[in-house]
């Protein structure tokens, strides 16, 4: 099955396209071993995926050959997660094969939607960090930037979330049970990765690492298609394999488990994303995973560079290595080890190449979220790398003393080794010291980054820090997720060109009050709300009204994301409805989804409280359809593609100064949802693009948050002074929502009243007032629709295509 080459005459293209459904039906019959009409949807899914993969492999060969011939500089994007979601619909759209696929399915009497639904989400990521990386691969391919994404092939993802009696229960996400139709194994690419052991000196006193254990990294490619181009990008995933798959002598002795120990130890590197680090074993496994990723990826990059260029002298001119947060920070000492120990470069030459290669994106302003590793663990697992880190640190501190003499306090603060308490290696500091550029992911985040957590480093290298605001791919998050709205845009914007030129959305702004456009956008929203309502009824057995306001917060469950603030408003609203059931309430459906880390007790308590409140609210006859509360389990890309197009209101309510950027906020607005949020992260730039009057902004600013904390914050004052807030917290504390166990949420309530680390109580009044403004706005249908259209129209600059162009120009120095 081959896509129609662009540029052919229309009649020739139509003739060729007409052969595709027949070829596809024949392929399905061959793979299923019977008539296409009788093949199961899963068999259809695999056969269609294989057909797409064949075309993508051809394009991959073209792309790789073109890059070799041109001597292009490549970007190597290292990330612990890539949240790809399903691939089939995206591939069909990119290859121009969506219509032929649907024709073939219709001819065989098979529902195309059923085929698409049979594909599992690729469990290679969890949250915004991984989804951002996936959007970037889409844009790298679409813009034709030579690139590789590098990640791990997780067998069971992070976990599949189940809800039992309101509690989150983690189970393996067995997404590879039936194999992956998209994978392209590269058995010729295998690299050794060492662990443990000791460091020895040879006769020339050069230091050499002698690992105690070696595992092999096998490459498996996932091809990411570009849109409106034949170019593709590659996600190269690493699968660990043992040096000795079985200890035959142990097996012969009857020690069958012992015989497989080395195999199990190797394969455990690929079992799960982010092992629970509340145990020593979990922390060690996470460090091993991070090193496995960077070692294999860098060996692959160096081997390709030497094959194409023959010398490492040009490495920094022909390659970029980008660290997506600190998880791949071990790339710095590993690259130095490979260049110095394995390839014979002198230290200064190797360091010069490293600093030309490496750049780093920071994703957090919270010091506790900056990754560090104990020196003793480093010494045990990566002894040569510890020596290299010490040498980097020594030379760096000499530079600091020369540049800013006499400030030993500064020297202590910027050292790569934390000396207070247990000695630890600071991975963000290591990334900064080796990078030619360090970027934040929104204007506010980048500003605060150099004022707070990285202020000392910005004093040393002010030119090194910059901003690149995040973006999302409109191909996935509008064209694919919301075809009803996409069809409206195709009609209003003279075709589908907006998919690769999102700035065209600005043409909608003058039409925001056009009654015809409002009706079309409203109809698309209603169709999406009905689809979500059907899903909720099917999965949860709860009926929700598509005419109600869909108020949505879907993201990782974390205290700083403040799902609990949202829930406090739900309880306040419930209490008010019960007190005045005959008031003119705006019907509202509140939707939550997201996973809590398995060891994160407070976040899991929040999930349970959501379910307890939902049980009470949804069953109270005094409330009826005025208020519904639902939690959809196992949040992922495919679920997001159903939820986001249906949302009327997007909850982006993190404590100001804690959210680096956000990308969910962009996806919601792109689909016509209005935002209620704090003046934080990318909310600020979005509000400036759309018009602040079309956002519902509330709460303390980042500057005010800092002032409140500096003065000494007492959350109990807000509790005592706000009668509405007091009623809400008292109801939770006395067990109104957990009557069988009234003390269930004591820890949660005490945390709010004694610490309230993320200032929920300080922002509660402003949040409730903003929600009242939402109610008033929703009643005026035409005004609401105009705001929704203006939100869509203002999203042009939040395309990941714009983001990648900025990375290419400001950081990577590659054309895009």
Coordinates of C-alpha atoms in Angstrom, one line a residue, residues 100-666:
X100 CA -8.8 4.4 1.3
X101 CA -8.8 2.6 4.7
X102 CA -12.3 3.6 5.3
X103 CA -13.4 2.6 1.8
X104 CA -11.8 -0.8 2.3
X105 CA -13.5 -1.3 5.7
X106 CA -16.8 -0.2 4.4
X107 CA -16.5 -2.6 1.4
X108 CA -15.8 -5.5 3.9
X109 CA -18.6 -4.5 6.2
X110 CA -16.2 -3.6 9.0
X111 CA -16.5 -0.5 11.2
X112 CA -13.4 1.6 10.8
X113 CA -13.8 3.1 14.3
X114 CA -13.7 -0.4 15.8
X115 CA -10.4 -1.1 14.0
X116 CA -8.9 2.1 15.3
X117 CA -10.1 1.3 18.8
X118 CA -8.3 -2.0 18.9
X119 CA -4.9 -0.4 19.0
X120 CA -3.5 0.0 22.5
X121 CA -1.8 3.2 23.6
X122 CA 2.0 2.8 23.5
X123 CA 2.9 2.8 27.2
X124 CA 6.2 4.6 26.7
X125 CA 5.4 7.7 28.8
X126 CA 3.1 9.1 31.5
X127 CA 2.6 12.9 31.6
X128 CA 3.3 16.2 30.0
X129 CA 7.0 15.6 29.7
X130 CA 6.4 12.5 27.6
X131 CA 3.6 14.0 25.5
X132 CA 5.7 17.1 24.8
X133 CA 8.5 14.8 23.5
X134 CA 5.9 13.0 21.2
X135 CA 4.7 16.3 19.9
X136 CA 8.2 17.4 19.2
X137 CA 8.9 14.2 17.1
X138 CA 5.8 15.0 15.0
X139 CA 7.1 18.5 14.4
X140 CA 10.7 17.4 13.8
X141 CA 9.4 15.1 11.0
X142 CA 7.0 17.7 9.6
X143 CA 9.6 20.4 9.5
X144 CA 12.2 18.1 8.0
X145 CA 14.7 18.5 10.9
X146 CA 17.2 15.5 10.8
X147 CA 16.6 13.9 14.2
X148 CA 16.5 10.9 16.4
X149 CA 14.4 10.6 19.6
X150 CA 16.0 8.2 22.0
X151 CA 14.1 6.4 24.8
X152 CA 13.5 3.0 26.4
X153 CA 11.1 0.4 25.3
X154 CA 9.0 -0.1 28.5
X155 CA 7.3 -3.5 28.7
X156 CA 4.6 -2.4 31.2
X157 CA 4.7 1.4 31.0
X158 CA 4.2 3.2 34.3
X159 CA 1.2 1.2 35.4
X160 CA -2.5 0.8 34.4
X161 CA -4.7 2.5 36.9
X162 CA -7.7 0.7 38.3
X163 CA -10.2 2.1 40.8
X164 CA -11.4 -0.3 43.6
X165 CA -13.7 1.2 46.2
X166 CA -12.5 4.6 45.3
X167 CA -8.8 3.7 45.7
X168 CA -6.2 3.7 43.0
X169 CA -4.8 0.3 42.3
X170 CA -1.8 -0.2 40.1
X171 CA -1.5 -3.1 37.7
X172 CA 0.9 -3.8 34.8
X173 CA 0.0 -2.0 31.5
X174 CA 0.5 -5.1 29.3
X175 CA 0.3 -3.1 26.1
X176 CA 2.8 -5.4 24.2
X177 CA 0.9 -8.6 25.0
X178 CA 0.0 -9.1 21.3
X179 CA 3.2 -7.5 20.0
X180 CA 3.6 -4.1 18.4
X181 CA 2.8 -3.8 14.7
X182 CA 4.8 -0.6 14.4
X183 CA 8.2 -1.8 15.7
X184 CA 11.1 -2.0 13.3
X185 CA 13.8 -4.1 15.0
X186 CA 17.4 -3.2 14.2
X187 CA 19.4 -6.3 15.1
X188 CA 22.6 -4.9 13.6
X189 CA 22.6 -2.2 16.2
X190 CA 23.7 -3.6 19.6
X191 CA 25.8 -1.8 22.2
X192 CA 27.4 -3.0 25.5
X193 CA 26.4 -1.0 28.6
X194 CA 28.5 -1.6 31.8
X195 CA 27.5 -1.4 35.4
X196 CA 29.4 -1.6 38.7
X197 CA 33.0 -2.8 38.8
X198 CA 36.1 -0.7 39.4
X199 CA 38.5 1.7 37.7
X200 CA 42.0 0.6 36.7
X201 CA 45.0 2.4 35.3
X202 CA 46.9 1.1 32.3
X203 CA 50.7 1.4 31.9
X204 CA 50.3 5.0 30.6
X205 CA 48.2 5.8 33.7
X206 CA 45.1 6.2 31.6
X207 CA 42.0 5.3 33.6
X208 CA 39.8 2.5 32.4
X209 CA 36.5 1.3 33.7
X210 CA 36.2 -2.5 34.3
X211 CA 32.5 -3.1 34.7
X212 CA 31.3 -6.0 36.9
X213 CA 28.2 -6.5 34.7
X214 CA 27.5 -5.9 31.0
X215 CA 24.1 -5.8 29.4
X216 CA 23.4 -5.2 25.7
X217 CA 21.2 -2.5 24.2
X218 CA 19.2 -3.7 21.2
X219 CA 17.7 -1.0 19.0
X220 CA 14.0 -1.0 18.0
X221 CA 12.7 1.9 15.8
X222 CA 9.3 3.5 15.8
X223 CA 8.9 5.7 12.7
X224 CA 7.1 9.0 13.2
X225 CA 5.6 10.4 10.0
X226 CA 5.8 14.0 8.9
X227 CA 2.6 15.7 7.6
X228 CA 2.6 17.2 4.1
X229 CA 6.1 15.8 3.5
X230 CA 7.8 12.5 2.9
X231 CA 10.2 13.2 5.7
X232 CA 10.0 11.1 8.9
X233 CA 11.6 11.2 12.4
X234 CA 12.8 8.1 14.3
X235 CA 12.1 7.2 17.9
X236 CA 14.9 4.7 18.7
X237 CA 14.0 2.6 21.7
X238 CA 16.5 0.5 23.6
X239 CA 15.7 -3.0 24.8
X240 CA 18.1 -4.6 27.3
X241 CA 19.4 -8.1 26.8
X242 CA 21.8 -10.1 28.9
X243 CA 25.4 -10.8 27.9
X244 CA 24.6 -14.5 28.8
X245 CA 20.9 -15.3 28.4
X246 CA 21.2 -18.4 30.5
X247 CA 23.6 -20.0 32.9
X248 CA 23.6 -23.4 31.4
X249 CA 25.6 -25.0 34.2
X250 CA 23.2 -23.7 36.8
X251 CA 20.2 -24.9 34.7
X252 CA 21.7 -28.3 34.5
X253 CA 22.1 -28.4 38.3
X254 CA 18.4 -27.8 38.6
X255 CA 18.8 -24.1 39.6
X256 CA 16.4 -22.9 37.0
X257 CA 15.7 -19.5 38.6
X258 CA 19.4 -18.9 39.2
X259 CA 20.1 -19.8 35.6
X260 CA 17.9 -16.9 34.4
X261 CA 19.1 -14.4 37.0
X262 CA 21.2 -12.4 34.5
X263 CA 18.4 -12.4 32.0
X264 CA 15.9 -11.1 34.6
X265 CA 18.3 -8.4 35.8
X266 CA 18.7 -7.1 32.2
X267 CA 15.1 -7.3 31.3
X268 CA 14.0 -5.4 34.5
X269 CA 15.6 -2.3 33.0
X270 CA 12.7 -2.3 30.5
X271 CA 9.8 -3.3 32.8
X272 CA 8.4 -0.1 34.1
X273 CA 8.7 3.7 33.6
X274 CA 9.8 5.5 36.8
X275 CA 10.2 2.6 39.3
X276 CA 9.0 3.4 42.7
X277 CA 11.9 5.2 44.3
X278 CA 10.7 4.9 47.9
X279 CA 13.0 1.9 48.2
X280 CA 16.8 1.5 47.7
X281 CA 16.2 -1.1 45.0
X282 CA 13.8 1.2 43.2
X283 CA 16.3 4.1 43.3
X284 CA 19.1 1.9 41.9
X285 CA 16.9 0.6 39.1
X286 CA 16.0 4.1 38.1
X287 CA 19.7 5.2 38.0
X288 CA 20.5 2.1 35.9
X289 CA 17.7 2.9 33.5
X290 CA 18.9 6.4 33.0
X291 CA 22.5 5.3 32.4
X292 CA 21.3 2.5 30.0
X293 CA 19.4 5.1 28.0
X294 CA 22.3 7.6 27.6
X295 CA 25.1 5.1 27.1
X296 CA 23.3 3.2 24.3
X297 CA 22.2 6.5 22.6
X298 CA 25.6 8.1 22.7
X299 CA 27.3 5.0 21.4
X300 CA 24.8 4.9 18.6
X301 CA 25.4 8.6 17.8
X302 CA 29.2 8.3 17.8
X303 CA 29.1 5.1 15.6
X304 CA 26.9 6.8 13.0
X305 CA 29.0 10.0 13.1
X306 CA 32.3 8.1 12.6
X307 CA 30.7 6.0 9.8
X308 CA 29.7 9.2 8.0
X309 CA 32.5 11.6 8.8
X310 CA 35.4 9.5 9.9
X311 CA 36.6 11.9 12.6
X312 CA 35.3 13.2 16.0
X313 CA 36.7 16.6 15.3
X314 CA 33.5 17.6 13.6
X315 CA 31.1 16.0 16.2
X316 CA 29.9 19.2 17.7
X317 CA 29.3 20.7 14.2
X318 CA 27.3 17.7 13.0
X319 CA 25.2 16.7 16.1
X320 CA 23.2 18.1 18.9
X321 CA 22.3 16.2 22.1
X322 CA 19.3 17.6 23.9
X323 CA 18.4 16.6 27.5
X324 CA 14.7 16.6 28.2
X325 CA 14.9 17.4 31.9
X326 CA 17.6 15.9 34.1
X327 CA 16.8 12.2 33.6
X328 CA 19.4 12.0 30.7
X329 CA 22.0 14.1 32.6
X330 CA 24.3 11.1 32.8
X331 CA 25.0 11.8 29.1
X332 CA 27.5 14.4 30.2
X333 CA 30.0 12.0 32.1
X334 CA 29.2 9.2 29.7
X335 CA 30.0 11.2 26.7
X336 CA 33.3 12.4 28.3
X337 CA 34.1 8.7 29.2
X338 CA 33.5 7.6 25.6
X339 CA 35.5 10.4 24.1
X340 CA 38.4 10.3 26.5
X341 CA 38.6 6.6 27.5
X342 CA 37.3 4.8 24.4
X343 CA 38.3 7.2 21.5
X344 CA 41.5 8.7 22.9
X345 CA 40.6 12.4 22.9
X346 CA 42.4 14.7 25.4
X347 CA 40.2 16.1 28.2
X348 CA 40.1 19.6 26.8
X349 CA 39.2 18.5 23.3
X350 CA 36.5 16.2 24.7
X351 CA 35.0 18.8 26.9
X352 CA 35.0 21.3 24.1
X353 CA 33.0 18.8 22.0
X354 CA 30.7 18.0 24.8
X355 CA 29.8 21.6 25.4
X356 CA 29.2 22.2 21.7
X357 CA 26.8 19.2 21.7
X358 CA 24.8 19.4 24.8
X359 CA 21.7 21.5 25.6
X360 CA 19.2 21.1 28.4
X361 CA 15.5 21.9 29.0
X362 CA 14.4 22.5 32.6
X363 CA 10.8 21.6 33.4
X364 CA 10.4 22.5 37.1
X365 CA 10.9 25.4 39.5
X366 CA 10.6 23.2 42.6
X367 CA 14.0 22.5 44.2
X368 CA 12.7 19.2 45.6
X369 CA 12.0 18.0 42.1
X370 CA 15.5 18.6 40.9
X371 CA 17.1 15.1 40.6
X372 CA 20.1 14.2 42.8
X373 CA 22.0 10.9 43.3
X374 CA 23.9 9.8 46.3
X375 CA 27.7 9.7 45.8
X376 CA 27.8 6.2 47.3
X377 CA 25.3 4.9 44.7
X378 CA 27.3 6.6 41.9
X379 CA 30.5 5.0 43.3
X380 CA 28.9 1.6 43.4
X381 CA 27.2 1.6 39.9
X382 CA 29.3 4.1 37.9
X383 CA 32.7 4.5 39.5
X384 CA 34.5 5.9 36.4
X385 CA 31.7 8.4 36.0
X386 CA 32.1 9.6 39.5
X387 CA 35.7 10.4 38.8
X388 CA 34.7 12.3 35.7
X389 CA 32.1 14.3 37.6
X390 CA 34.7 15.2 40.2
X391 CA 37.1 16.3 37.5
X392 CA 34.3 18.4 35.8
X393 CA 33.5 19.9 39.2
X394 CA 37.1 20.7 40.1
X395 CA 37.6 22.6 36.8
X396 CA 34.3 24.3 37.0
X397 CA 34.9 25.6 40.5
X398 CA 38.3 26.9 39.4
X399 CA 36.6 28.8 36.7
X400 CA 34.1 30.2 39.2
X401 CA 36.9 31.3 41.5
X402 CA 38.7 33.0 38.6
X403 CA 35.6 34.7 37.3
X404 CA 34.1 35.8 40.7
X405 CA 37.0 35.7 43.1
X406 CA 36.5 35.8 46.9
X407 CA 33.0 34.3 46.9
X408 CA 33.5 30.9 48.5
X409 CA 29.8 30.8 49.5
X410 CA 28.9 30.9 45.8
X411 CA 31.5 28.2 45.1
X412 CA 29.8 25.9 47.7
X413 CA 26.3 26.6 46.3
X414 CA 27.2 25.9 42.7
X415 CA 29.3 22.8 43.3
X416 CA 28.0 19.7 41.5
X417 CA 28.4 17.9 44.8
X418 CA 25.9 18.7 47.6
X419 CA 27.9 18.5 50.8
X420 CA 25.1 19.2 53.4
X421 CA 24.1 15.8 54.8
X422 CA 24.5 12.9 52.5
X423 CA 26.8 13.8 49.7
X424 CA 24.9 13.8 46.4
X425 CA 25.5 14.7 42.8
X426 CA 23.2 17.5 41.5
X427 CA 22.1 16.5 38.0
X428 CA 20.6 19.8 37.1
X429 CA 23.9 21.5 37.9
X430 CA 25.8 18.9 35.9
X431 CA 23.5 19.6 32.9
X432 CA 23.9 23.4 33.2
X433 CA 27.7 23.2 33.4
X434 CA 28.0 21.1 30.3
X435 CA 25.3 22.8 28.2
X436 CA 25.7 25.7 25.7
X437 CA 22.1 26.6 26.2
X438 CA 19.6 26.0 29.1
X439 CA 16.0 26.8 28.4
X440 CA 12.8 27.1 30.3
X441 CA 9.4 26.3 28.7
X442 CA 7.3 29.5 29.2
X443 CA 8.2 33.1 29.6
X444 CA 7.4 33.2 33.3
X445 CA 9.2 29.9 34.0
X446 CA 12.3 31.0 32.2
X447 CA 12.3 34.3 34.1
X448 CA 11.8 32.7 37.5
X449 CA 14.4 30.0 36.6
X450 CA 17.2 32.5 36.5
X451 CA 15.9 34.4 39.5
X452 CA 15.4 31.5 41.8
X453 CA 16.7 27.9 41.4
X454 CA 19.5 28.7 38.9
X455 CA 20.3 32.3 39.9
X456 CA 23.9 31.5 40.8
X457 CA 24.6 29.8 37.4
X458 CA 22.8 32.6 35.6
X459 CA 25.2 35.0 37.3
X460 CA 28.2 33.0 36.0
X461 CA 26.7 32.5 32.4
X462 CA 23.8 34.9 31.8
X463 CA 24.1 34.3 28.1
X464 CA 23.5 30.5 28.5
X465 CA 19.8 30.8 29.6
X466 CA 16.9 31.4 27.3
X467 CA 13.2 30.6 26.8
X468 CA 11.3 28.4 24.4
X469 CA 7.6 28.2 25.2
X470 CA 6.1 24.8 24.7
X471 CA 3.7 23.8 22.0
X472 CA 1.4 21.0 20.8
X473 CA 0.9 19.4 17.5
X474 CA -2.4 20.4 15.8
X475 CA -2.3 17.2 13.8
X476 CA -2.9 15.1 16.8
X477 CA -4.8 17.5 19.1
X478 CA -7.2 19.0 16.7
X479 CA -7.3 17.3 13.3
X480 CA -7.3 13.8 14.8
X481 CA -8.9 14.3 18.2
X482 CA -11.7 16.6 17.0
X483 CA -12.6 15.8 13.4
X484 CA -16.0 17.6 13.7
X485 CA -14.3 20.9 14.6
X486 CA -11.5 20.3 12.1
X487 CA -14.1 20.0 9.3
X488 CA -15.5 23.4 10.4
X489 CA -12.0 24.9 10.2
X490 CA -11.3 23.3 6.8
X491 CA -14.5 25.0 5.5
X492 CA -13.8 28.4 7.1
X493 CA -10.1 28.6 6.4
X494 CA -10.2 27.4 2.8
X495 CA -8.8 24.0 3.3
X496 CA -6.5 21.9 5.6
X497 CA -3.4 24.1 5.3
X498 CA -3.9 25.2 9.0
X499 CA -2.6 21.8 10.0
X500 CA 0.9 22.8 9.1
X501 CA 0.4 26.6 9.5
X502 CA -1.5 27.1 12.7
X503 CA -1.2 30.9 12.5
X504 CA -4.1 30.7 10.0
X505 CA -6.4 30.2 12.9
X506 CA -6.1 34.0 13.5
X507 CA -8.4 34.4 10.5
X508 CA -11.3 33.2 12.8
X509 CA -11.0 36.2 15.2
X510 CA -13.0 38.7 13.1
X511 CA -15.7 36.0 12.7
X512 CA -16.0 35.3 16.5
X513 CA -19.5 36.9 16.6
X514 CA -20.7 35.4 13.3
X515 CA -23.9 33.5 14.2
X516 CA -23.2 30.9 11.5
X517 CA -19.7 30.1 12.8
X518 CA -20.9 30.0 16.4
X519 CA -23.6 27.5 15.5
X520 CA -21.0 25.3 13.7
X521 CA -18.5 25.4 16.6
X522 CA -21.3 24.8 19.1
X523 CA -22.6 21.8 17.1
X524 CA -19.1 20.3 17.0
X525 CA -18.8 20.8 20.8
X526 CA -22.1 19.2 21.4
X527 CA -21.2 16.1 19.4
X528 CA -18.0 15.8 21.4
X529 CA -19.8 16.2 24.7
X530 CA -22.3 13.5 23.6
X531 CA -19.4 11.2 22.8
X532 CA -17.8 11.8 26.2
X533 CA -21.2 11.3 28.0
X534 CA -21.6 8.0 26.2
X535 CA -18.1 6.9 27.4
X536 CA -18.9 8.0 31.0
X537 CA -22.1 6.0 31.0
X538 CA -20.4 3.0 29.5
X539 CA -17.4 3.0 31.8
X540 CA -18.9 4.4 35.1
X541 CA -22.6 3.9 34.8
X542 CA -23.2 7.6 35.5
X543 CA -25.5 9.7 33.3
X544 CA -24.3 13.2 32.6
X545 CA -26.1 15.9 30.7
X546 CA -24.3 17.1 27.5
X547 CA -26.1 20.4 27.9
X548 CA -24.4 21.0 31.2
X549 CA -21.1 22.9 31.5
X550 CA -18.3 20.3 31.3
X551 CA -15.6 21.5 33.8
X552 CA -12.5 19.4 33.2
X553 CA -9.2 18.8 35.1
X554 CA -7.1 16.0 33.6
X555 CA -3.4 15.6 34.4
X556 CA -1.0 14.0 36.8
X557 CA -2.5 13.9 40.3
X558 CA -0.1 16.1 42.4
X559 CA -0.6 18.5 45.3
X560 CA 0.8 21.4 43.3
X561 CA -1.6 20.8 40.4
X562 CA -4.3 21.5 43.1
X563 CA -7.0 19.0 42.2
X564 CA -7.9 19.4 45.8
X565 CA -8.8 23.1 45.3
X566 CA -11.1 22.0 42.5
X567 CA -12.7 19.5 44.8
X568 CA -13.2 22.0 47.6
X569 CA -15.2 24.1 45.1
X570 CA -17.3 21.0 44.2
X571 CA -18.1 20.5 47.8
X572 CA -18.9 24.2 48.3
X573 CA -21.2 24.0 45.3
X574 CA -22.9 20.9 46.5
X575 CA -23.5 22.4 49.9
X576 CA -24.9 25.6 48.3
X577 CA -27.3 23.6 46.0
X578 CA -28.6 21.6 49.0
X579 CA -29.1 24.8 50.9
X580 CA -31.0 26.5 48.0
X581 CA -32.2 23.7 45.7
X582 CA -34.6 26.1 43.9
X583 CA -32.0 28.6 42.9
X584 CA -31.2 29.1 39.2
X585 CA -28.1 26.9 39.1
X586 CA -26.1 26.4 36.0
X587 CA -25.8 22.6 35.5
X588 CA -22.2 21.5 35.8
X589 CA -20.4 18.2 35.2
X590 CA -16.9 18.1 36.8
X591 CA -14.5 15.6 35.2
X592 CA -11.3 14.4 36.7
X593 CA -8.7 12.0 35.4
X594 CA -5.0 11.3 36.2
X595 CA -2.6 9.0 37.9
X596 CA -0.9 9.4 41.2
X597 CA 2.6 8.0 41.7
X598 CA 2.3 4.7 43.4
X599 CA 4.1 5.8 46.6
X600 CA 2.5 9.3 46.7
X601 CA 0.1 8.9 49.7
X602 CA -1.5 12.4 49.6
X603 CA -2.2 12.2 45.9
X604 CA -3.9 8.8 46.3
X605 CA -5.9 10.2 49.1
X606 CA -7.1 13.0 46.8
X607 CA -8.3 10.4 44.3
X608 CA -10.2 8.5 47.0
X609 CA -11.8 11.7 48.3
X610 CA -12.9 12.6 44.7
X611 CA -14.7 9.2 44.6
X612 CA -16.2 9.6 48.0
X613 CA -17.6 13.1 47.2
X614 CA -18.8 11.8 43.8
X615 CA -20.7 9.0 45.5
X616 CA -22.6 11.4 47.7
X617 CA -23.2 14.2 45.1
X618 CA -24.3 11.9 42.3
X619 CA -26.8 10.0 44.5
X620 CA -28.4 13.0 46.2
X621 CA -31.9 13.6 44.8
X622 CA -31.8 17.2 45.9
X623 CA -29.0 17.8 43.5
X624 CA -30.2 15.9 40.4
X625 CA -28.5 17.0 37.2
X626 CA -27.4 20.4 38.6
X627 CA -24.0 18.8 39.6
X628 CA -22.3 15.6 38.6
X629 CA -18.7 14.5 39.5
X630 CA -16.9 11.8 37.7
X631 CA -13.3 10.4 37.7
X632 CA -12.3 8.5 34.5
X633 CA -9.5 5.9 35.3
X634 CA -6.3 5.1 33.5
X635 CA -5.8 8.5 31.9
X636 CA -3.7 8.4 28.7
X637 CA -3.5 9.9 25.2
X638 CA -6.5 8.2 23.8
X639 CA -8.7 9.1 26.7
X640 CA -7.5 12.7 26.4
X641 CA -8.5 12.7 22.8
X642 CA -12.0 12.1 23.8
X643 CA -12.1 14.4 26.9
X644 CA -10.4 17.5 25.6
X645 CA -12.7 18.2 22.6
X646 CA -15.7 17.9 24.9
X647 CA -14.5 20.4 27.6
X648 CA -16.2 23.7 28.1
X649 CA -13.9 24.8 30.9
X650 CA -10.2 23.9 31.3
X651 CA -8.8 23.8 34.9
X652 CA -5.2 25.1 35.0
X653 CA -5.0 26.0 38.7
X654 CA -1.5 25.3 39.9
X655 CA -0.1 27.6 42.5
X656 CA 1.5 30.5 40.7
X657 CA 5.2 29.9 40.2
X658 CA 5.0 26.1 40.2
X659 CA 3.8 25.2 36.8
X660 CA 6.6 25.5 34.3
X661 CA 4.4 25.7 31.3
X662 CA 1.6 23.2 30.8
X663 CA 0.5 21.8 27.4
X664 CA -2.9 20.5 28.4
X665 CA -4.0 24.1 28.7
X666 CA -3.0 24.6 25.0

